[in-house]
């Protein structure tokens, strides 16, 4: 039983996928924050373009 616990503790299979998931989550948070901050400016620009057409 102790050998099994040691093997499971040292097993790193799947660790890369977890890291990629964390990186993607961080990127998504940054993008959402940027869009929240720039939302008003983007809306104004689209309104300006729509009015020009």
CSV table of C-alpha atoms in Angstrom, one decimal:
chain,number,residue,atom,x,y,z
A,1,UNK,CA,0.0,0.0,0.0
A,2,UNK,CA,2.9,2.4,0.8
A,3,UNK,CA,4.5,1.6,-2.6
A,4,UNK,CA,1.2,2.5,-4.3
A,5,UNK,CA,1.0,5.8,-2.4
A,6,UNK,CA,4.6,6.7,-3.3
A,7,UNK,CA,4.0,5.8,-7.0
A,8,UNK,CA,0.8,7.9,-7.2
A,9,UNK,CA,2.5,10.9,-5.4
A,10,UNK,CA,5.5,10.8,-7.9
A,11,UNK,CA,3.3,10.3,-11.0
A,12,UNK,CA,3.3,13.5,-13.0
A,13,UNK,CA,1.1,12.3,-15.9
A,14,UNK,CA,-1.5,15.0,-16.8
A,15,UNK,CA,0.4,17.7,-15.0
A,16,UNK,CA,1.1,19.5,-18.3
A,17,UNK,CA,-2.6,19.6,-19.2
A,18,UNK,CA,-3.4,21.2,-15.8
A,19,UNK,CA,-0.8,23.8,-16.4
A,20,UNK,CA,-2.2,24.6,-19.8
A,21,UNK,CA,-5.6,24.9,-18.3
A,22,UNK,CA,-4.4,27.4,-15.7
A,23,UNK,CA,-2.6,29.4,-18.4
A,24,UNK,CA,-5.8,29.5,-20.5
A,25,UNK,CA,-7.8,30.6,-17.5
A,26,UNK,CA,-5.4,33.4,-16.7
A,27,UNK,CA,-5.5,34.6,-20.4
A,28,UNK,CA,-9.3,34.5,-20.3
A,29,UNK,CA,-9.3,36.6,-17.2
A,30,UNK,CA,-7.0,39.2,-18.7
A,31,UNK,CA,-9.0,39.4,-21.9
A,32,UNK,CA,-12.2,39.8,-20.0
A,33,UNK,CA,-10.7,42.6,-17.8
A,34,UNK,CA,-9.3,44.3,-20.9
A,35,UNK,CA,-12.7,44.2,-22.7
A,36,UNK,CA,-14.4,45.5,-19.6
A,37,UNK,CA,-12.0,48.5,-19.5
A,38,UNK,CA,-12.2,49.2,-23.2
A,39,UNK,CA,-15.9,48.4,-23.6
A,40,UNK,CA,-17.1,52.0,-23.7
A,41,UNK,CA,-14.5,53.1,-26.2
A,42,UNK,CA,-15.3,50.1,-28.5
A,43,UNK,CA,-19.0,50.8,-28.3
A,44,UNK,CA,-18.4,54.5,-29.1
A,45,UNK,CA,-16.2,53.6,-32.1
A,46,UNK,CA,-18.9,51.1,-33.5
A,47,UNK,CA,-21.5,53.8,-33.0
A,48,UNK,CA,-19.4,56.3,-34.9
A,49,UNK,CA,-18.8,53.9,-37.8
A,50,UNK,CA,-22.5,53.0,-37.9
A,51,UNK,CA,-23.5,56.7,-38.1
A,52,UNK,CA,-20.9,57.3,-40.8
A,53,UNK,CA,-22.4,54.5,-43.0
